[in-house]
Coordinates of C-alpha atoms in Angstrom, one line a residue:
M25 CA 220.0 105.5 7.5
P26 CA 216.0 106.1 7.9
G27 CA 215.2 105.0 11.6
L28 CA 213.7 105.2 14.7
E29 CA 216.6 107.5 15.9
T30 CA 216.3 109.8 13.2
R31 CA 213.4 112.7 13.5
Y32 CA 212.0 114.3 11.3
D33 CA 209.7 117.2 11.0
V34 CA 207.7 116.7 7.9
F35 CA 207.1 113.0 5.6
L36 CA 206.0 114.3 2.4
S37 CA 203.6 111.7 0.6
H38 CA 202.6 112.1 -3.4
N39 CA 202.9 111.1 -6.1
R40 CA 205.8 110.9 -9.2
R41 CA 203.8 113.4 -10.9
Q42 CA 204.5 116.5 -8.6
K43 CA 208.2 116.1 -7.9
N44 CA 209.0 118.7 -9.5
W45 CA 207.1 121.4 -7.1
V46 CA 208.4 118.9 -4.2
R47 CA 211.6 119.4 -4.7
H48 CA 211.0 122.9 -3.9
L49 CA 208.9 122.8 -1.3
V50 CA 211.3 120.3 0.5
A51 CA 214.7 123.3 -0.4
L52 CA 212.3 125.9 0.8
L53 CA 211.7 123.8 4.3
R54 CA 214.3 122.6 4.9
E55 CA 215.9 126.4 4.8
Q56 CA 213.9 127.2 7.5
G57 CA 215.6 124.3 9.5
L58 CA 213.5 121.7 9.1
R59 CA 214.1 118.4 9.5
V60 CA 212.5 116.6 5.6
F61 CA 211.9 112.7 5.0
F62 CA 211.7 113.2 0.6
D63 CA 212.1 109.5 -1.0
E64 CA 214.5 110.6 -3.3
D65 CA 218.0 111.9 -1.0
S66 CA 216.2 109.9 2.4
I67 CA 216.4 106.7 1.3
S68 CA 220.2 105.1 0.9
P69 CA 221.3 102.4 -1.7
G70 CA 219.8 98.7 -1.2
E71 CA 217.9 99.7 1.9
D72 CA 214.8 97.9 1.6
T73 CA 211.9 101.2 0.9
V74 CA 209.0 99.9 2.8
T75 CA 210.9 99.4 6.1
A76 CA 213.0 102.9 5.3
L77 CA 208.8 104.5 4.6
E78 CA 207.4 102.9 7.9
S79 CA 210.1 104.2 10.2
A80 CA 210.0 107.1 8.8
I81 CA 206.8 108.1 9.0
E82 CA 207.0 106.7 12.5
A83 CA 209.5 109.1 13.5
S84 CA 208.1 112.2 11.3
E85 CA 205.7 115.0 13.1
S86 CA 203.6 116.2 10.3
L87 CA 203.2 113.9 6.9
V88 CA 202.3 116.5 4.4
L89 CA 200.1 114.6 2.0
V90 CA 200.2 116.1 -1.5
L91 CA 196.2 116.0 -2.9
S92 CA 196.6 115.4 -6.9
R93 CA 194.5 112.4 -9.7
S94 CA 196.9 111.4 -9.7
S95 CA 197.9 110.9 -5.5
V96 CA 195.4 109.2 -5.3
F97 CA 195.2 106.2 -7.0
S98 CA 198.5 106.0 -5.9
K99 CA 199.1 102.2 -4.0
W100 CA 202.5 104.4 -2.7
V101 CA 200.6 107.6 -1.1
A102 CA 198.2 104.9 0.0
F103 CA 200.1 103.0 2.2
E104 CA 202.2 105.8 3.5
T105 CA 198.3 107.8 4.7
T106 CA 196.7 104.5 6.1
L107 CA 200.0 104.5 8.6
R108 CA 199.5 108.0 10.0
L109 CA 195.9 107.3 10.1
Y110 CA 196.4 104.2 12.0
E111 CA 198.5 106.3 14.5
D112 CA 196.4 109.2 14.5
P113 CA 192.5 107.9 13.5
T114 CA 191.0 110.9 14.7
G115 CA 193.2 114.0 13.6
T116 CA 193.3 114.8 16.9
L117 CA 197.1 115.4 17.0
R118 CA 196.7 117.6 13.3
R119 CA 200.1 115.3 12.2
L120 CA 197.5 114.4 9.0
I121 CA 197.7 118.3 6.4
P122 CA 196.8 117.6 3.2
I123 CA 198.1 120.4 0.7
L124 CA 195.0 120.5 -2.4
V125 CA 197.8 121.2 -5.6
E126 CA 195.3 120.7 -8.4
P127 CA 191.0 120.0 -8.6
V128 CA 190.3 116.1 -7.4
D129 CA 187.0 115.3 -7.5
R130 CA 186.5 115.3 -3.3
T131 CA 184.7 111.5 -4.3
L132 CA 188.3 110.4 -5.4
I133 CA 189.3 111.4 -2.2
R134 CA 189.1 108.9 1.0
L135 CA 186.6 109.8 3.5
S136 CA 189.1 109.9 6.3
V137 CA 191.2 112.6 5.1
R138 CA 188.7 114.8 2.6
R139 CA 187.8 115.5 6.3
L140 CA 190.1 116.8 7.8
D141 CA 190.8 120.1 6.3
A142 CA 193.2 121.0 3.5
V143 CA 195.3 123.2 2.1
D144 CA 193.8 125.0 -1.0
L145 CA 196.8 125.9 -3.5
T146 CA 194.3 125.4 -6.3
D147 CA 192.4 128.5 -6.2
P148 CA 195.0 131.3 -7.7
R149 CA 194.1 134.0 -5.4
T150 CA 194.0 132.3 -2.1
R151 CA 197.3 130.4 -2.8
E152 CA 199.6 132.1 -0.5
R153 CA 197.6 133.4 2.1
E154 CA 196.7 129.7 2.2
F155 CA 200.3 128.8 1.8
L156 CA 201.8 130.9 4.6
H157 CA 198.9 129.5 6.6
F158 CA 200.3 126.0 6.2
L159 CA 204.1 126.9 6.6
S160 CA 202.9 128.5 10.2
S161 CA 201.0 124.7 11.0
L162 CA 204.2 123.3 11.1
G163 CA 205.6 126.4 13.6
L164 CA 207.4 128.3 10.9
G165 CA 205.0 131.6 12.5
S166 CA 205.7 135.0 10.4
Q167 CA 207.0 134.3 7.1
S168 CA 206.2 137.9 5.7
N169 CA 209.7 138.2 3.4
L170 CA 210.0 134.3 2.8
R171 CA 210.1 133.8 -1.1
L172 CA 207.9 131.2 -2.2
P173 CA 208.6 128.0 -3.9
P174 CA 206.6 128.4 -8.3
W175 CA 202.6 127.3 -7.5
P176 CA 201.4 123.4 -9.4
E177 CA 200.4 124.3 -13.2
V178 CA 197.8 122.2 -14.6
S179 CA 197.7 122.2 -17.7
G180 CA 194.4 121.2 -20.2
V181 CA 195.5 117.6 -20.2
E182 CA 195.6 116.7 -17.0
E183 CA 192.1 117.9 -16.2
L184 CA 191.9 114.6 -17.8
H185 CA 192.4 111.9 -14.8
V186 CA 192.9 108.1 -13.6
A187 CA 189.6 106.3 -12.6
D188 CA 189.5 103.0 -11.2
L189 CA 186.7 100.5 -9.4
R190 CA 186.1 102.6 -6.2
S191 CA 185.4 105.7 -9.1
V192 CA 182.7 103.6 -10.6
T193 CA 181.0 101.8 -7.7
D194 CA 180.4 106.1 -6.4
W195 CA 178.9 106.3 -9.6
G196 CA 176.7 104.1 -8.9
M197 CA 177.9 102.3 -11.3
S198 CA 177.4 97.9 -12.5
G199 CA 179.5 96.7 -13.9
E200 CA 177.3 95.8 -17.5
Q201 CA 177.1 99.9 -17.3
L202 CA 180.6 100.1 -17.8
L203 CA 180.9 97.0 -19.9
D204 CA 178.9 99.0 -22.3
R205 CA 180.7 102.4 -21.8
L206 CA 183.5 100.5 -22.9
I207 CA 182.7 98.4 -25.5
D208 CA 181.3 101.7 -27.8
L209 CA 184.1 103.2 -26.6
D210 CA 186.9 99.9 -28.9
Y211 CA 184.0 100.5 -31.8
Q212 CA 185.7 104.1 -31.7
M213 CA 188.7 103.5 -31.2
F214 CA 189.8 99.6 -33.1
A215 CA 188.2 100.0 -36.5
G216 CA 186.8 97.1 -38.2
L217 CA 186.1 95.9 -34.5
T218 CA 183.1 92.7 -35.2
P219 CA 181.2 91.7 -32.4
E220 CA 183.0 88.0 -33.1
Q221 CA 186.6 89.8 -31.5
E222 CA 185.6 92.3 -29.0
G223 CA 182.6 90.2 -27.3
H224 CA 180.3 90.7 -25.5
T225 CA 178.7 93.2 -22.0
A226 CA 177.8 90.0 -20.3
Q227 CA 181.1 88.1 -20.4
W228 CA 183.3 90.5 -19.6
A229 CA 181.3 92.2 -16.3
P230 CA 182.2 89.8 -14.6
V231 CA 185.6 90.0 -15.5
F232 CA 186.1 93.7 -14.8
M233 CA 184.3 93.5 -11.3
D234 CA 186.2 90.4 -10.1
H235 CA 189.5 91.6 -10.9
P236 CA 189.8 95.7 -10.4
D237 CA 193.2 95.7 -10.6
T238 CA 194.2 94.6 -13.7
W239 CA 191.5 97.8 -15.1
R240 CA 192.2 101.1 -14.7
L241 CA 190.1 104.5 -17.2
L242 CA 191.2 107.5 -18.3
I243 CA 188.4 109.8 -17.3
T244 CA 186.7 113.7 -18.3
P245 CA 186.4 115.5 -15.1
T246 CA 182.7 115.1 -16.3
N247 CA 183.3 111.5 -16.2
E248 CA 183.3 110.6 -19.9
I249 CA 185.5 107.9 -20.0
V250 CA 188.1 108.3 -22.8
G251 CA 190.4 105.7 -23.0
Y252 CA 191.2 102.6 -20.6
W253 CA 193.9 99.7 -20.0
H254 CA 192.8 96.2 -20.0
F255 CA 194.9 92.6 -18.9
V256 CA 194.2 89.3 -17.8
P257 CA 196.0 86.4 -16.7
L258 CA 195.1 83.8 -17.1
F259 CA 195.8 80.0 -16.4
D260 CA 199.0 78.5 -18.7
E261 CA 197.0 76.8 -21.2
D262 CA 195.0 79.8 -22.2
F263 CA 198.1 81.8 -21.9
D264 CA 200.0 79.5 -24.8
L265 CA 197.3 79.6 -27.0
A266 CA 197.3 83.6 -26.8
V267 CA 201.4 82.9 -28.0
R268 CA 200.6 80.5 -30.7
G269 CA 197.9 83.5 -32.2
L270 CA 194.8 81.1 -31.7
L271 CA 192.4 83.2 -28.2
H272 CA 190.1 85.3 -29.4
D273 CA 189.0 88.3 -26.9
S274 CA 185.2 86.8 -27.3
E275 CA 186.4 83.0 -25.9
I276 CA 188.0 85.3 -22.3
T277 CA 185.2 84.7 -19.5
P278 CA 185.9 84.5 -16.0
D279 CA 186.9 80.2 -15.6
R280 CA 189.8 81.1 -18.0
I281 CA 190.7 83.6 -15.8
R282 CA 193.3 83.1 -13.2
L283 CA 192.8 84.3 -9.1
F284 CA 194.6 87.2 -8.9
E285 CA 194.5 88.3 -5.5
L286 CA 196.6 84.9 -4.0
P287 CA 201.1 85.8 -3.9
G288 CA 203.2 83.3 -6.9
R289 CA 203.9 84.9 -10.7
Y290 CA 201.3 85.4 -13.8
P291 CA 201.7 85.7 -17.6
I292 CA 199.2 87.8 -18.6
Y293 CA 197.0 88.9 -21.9
F294 CA 196.5 92.6 -22.5
V295 CA 192.9 93.1 -24.1
S296 CA 193.2 96.8 -24.3
F297 CA 194.8 99.8 -24.4
G298 CA 194.0 102.7 -25.9
L299 CA 192.4 106.8 -26.0
L300 CA 190.1 108.2 -28.4
P301 CA 191.3 109.4 -31.2
R302 CA 191.6 113.3 -30.0
Y303 CA 193.3 112.5 -27.1
R304 CA 196.2 110.8 -28.1
R305 CA 198.8 112.9 -26.9
T306 CA 201.6 112.3 -25.3
K307 CA 200.8 112.8 -22.1
A308 CA 197.3 111.6 -21.9
Y309 CA 199.0 108.3 -22.9
K310 CA 201.3 109.1 -19.6
L311 CA 198.8 108.7 -17.4
L312 CA 197.7 105.6 -18.5
L313 CA 201.2 104.3 -18.4
E314 CA 201.3 106.1 -15.5
S315 CA 199.0 103.8 -13.4
L316 CA 199.4 101.1 -15.6
F317 CA 202.9 100.6 -14.0
D318 CA 201.6 101.9 -10.3
V319 CA 200.0 99.2 -10.2
V320 CA 202.4 96.4 -11.6
R321 CA 204.5 97.5 -8.5
G322 CA 201.9 97.6 -6.7
L323 CA 201.4 94.0 -7.0
A324 CA 204.7 93.1 -6.9
A325 CA 204.6 94.6 -3.8
D326 CA 202.1 92.6 -2.1
G327 CA 203.6 89.6 -4.1
I328 CA 202.0 89.3 -6.9
V329 CA 204.5 89.4 -9.6
I330 CA 203.9 89.6 -13.2
D331 CA 205.9 87.5 -15.4
Q332 CA 205.3 86.8 -19.1
V333 CA 203.2 89.9 -21.5
C334 CA 201.5 89.0 -24.1
A335 CA 199.4 91.5 -26.4
N336 CA 197.6 91.0 -29.9
A337 CA 198.4 94.2 -31.2
F338 CA 195.3 94.5 -33.6
T339 CA 196.3 98.2 -35.0
P340 CA 199.3 99.0 -37.0
S341 CA 199.9 101.7 -34.4
G342 CA 199.4 98.4 -31.8
E343 CA 202.5 96.8 -33.1
A344 CA 204.4 100.9 -32.3
M345 CA 203.5 100.0 -29.5
C346 CA 204.6 96.7 -28.7
K347 CA 207.4 97.5 -30.6
T348 CA 208.4 100.4 -28.5
F349 CA 208.1 98.2 -25.4
G350 CA 210.7 96.6 -27.2
M351 CA 208.1 93.4 -27.5
S352 CA 208.8 90.4 -30.0
S353 CA 206.6 89.0 -33.3
V354 CA 205.8 85.5 -32.8
V355 CA 202.9 84.9 -34.6
Q356 CA 200.3 86.1 -36.9
H357 CA 197.3 86.1 -35.2
S358 CA 194.1 83.3 -36.2
D359 CA 191.6 86.1 -36.9
K360 CA 193.2 89.2 -37.5
G361 CA 196.7 91.0 -35.4
K362 CA 200.0 90.0 -34.4
V363 CA 201.2 88.8 -31.0
F364 CA 203.5 90.4 -29.8
L365 CA 205.6 88.3 -26.3
S366 CA 208.0 89.8 -24.1
T367 CA 207.9 90.1 -19.8
M368 CA 207.1 92.7 -17.6
S369 CA 211.0 93.1 -16.5
E370 CA 212.0 93.2 -19.8
I371 CA 209.5 95.8 -20.4
L372 CA 210.1 97.2 -17.3
A373 CA 214.6 97.8 -18.4
K374 CA 213.7 99.7 -21.3
D375 CA 214.3 103.3 -21.0
V376 CA 211.0 104.4 -22.2
C377 CA 209.7 102.4 -18.4
R378 CA 212.2 104.1 -16.8
Q379 CA 210.7 107.5 -16.3
F380 CA 207.1 105.7 -14.8
S381 CA 210.1 104.1 -12.0
N382 CA 210.2 106.7 -8.3
A383 CA 210.4 102.8 -7.4
P384 CA 212.1 100.1 -7.6
M385 CA 210.6 96.2 -8.5
P386 CA 210.4 94.0 -5.4

């Protein structure tokens, strides 16, 4: 069991999307005699995850941070990195070592990490030299005969990545400008949408800016928004209206949304989950779903537990998605669509969702 009595040479912090490559890295480091903390086999069944991570980080000589587009938005990676930065805020002990495994917009990397010299494996011409230098920094010396691991691969659709409020503010974009883009996106994604069903910029801008953990964007390397998801935690009376098919999206205003920063159990209403047609591929959907379940787990770790989930499936593909996640159809919406209902725990228990979980829900 990890703890202060167990010492590690390396703690590996990563997002699940890099799990396969990290397994190769763990095997290589252990073959060289290093003691490596790897969540997949270093946390015992039933052990408290947060306590195990805290103890292992404190007991590790170095934290190796695998940097990717997905990891910069992972709350678990942020948690692990924050603990190590707290111990060594100036980086003088060289205890935090970033490894860049795919191109990442530097503005998305937290400043305290961005200032550190990273091992860059994104350039095929220099990655071997960079990797051997990394091994040397761990005290492994000359590795001329070493069998190197396969390099991380980046395919076309993985050029897309997830963005949040920090990204929007880094772009210098206001809430109104963001919502102008998203409303235009909705009209492209959902045929037959009307202004009465959609709502307007002044209505939605404060909802997005005041509740940053209720949405994520999917963007291209040039920051074009190509998809997003958004839900709102409603008061009981409004959630009841949603379940009965009597709530219209254009009626959702900031005063009807619960304060989402306080611990408790919350019913949520899904406002949108969509992609532009040309991006509707499996890997793009997975990116959006991974970001959703990352947020759900992160909130639960802070005592903010999503309970019931309601959605108005506006299109046939929306109905299919609700059914895929085991949601039950309860009523036709009074205007357009079909209302579905479930609980988050039931959704997470579905086989289709288990692939997105690498940490237990609190």
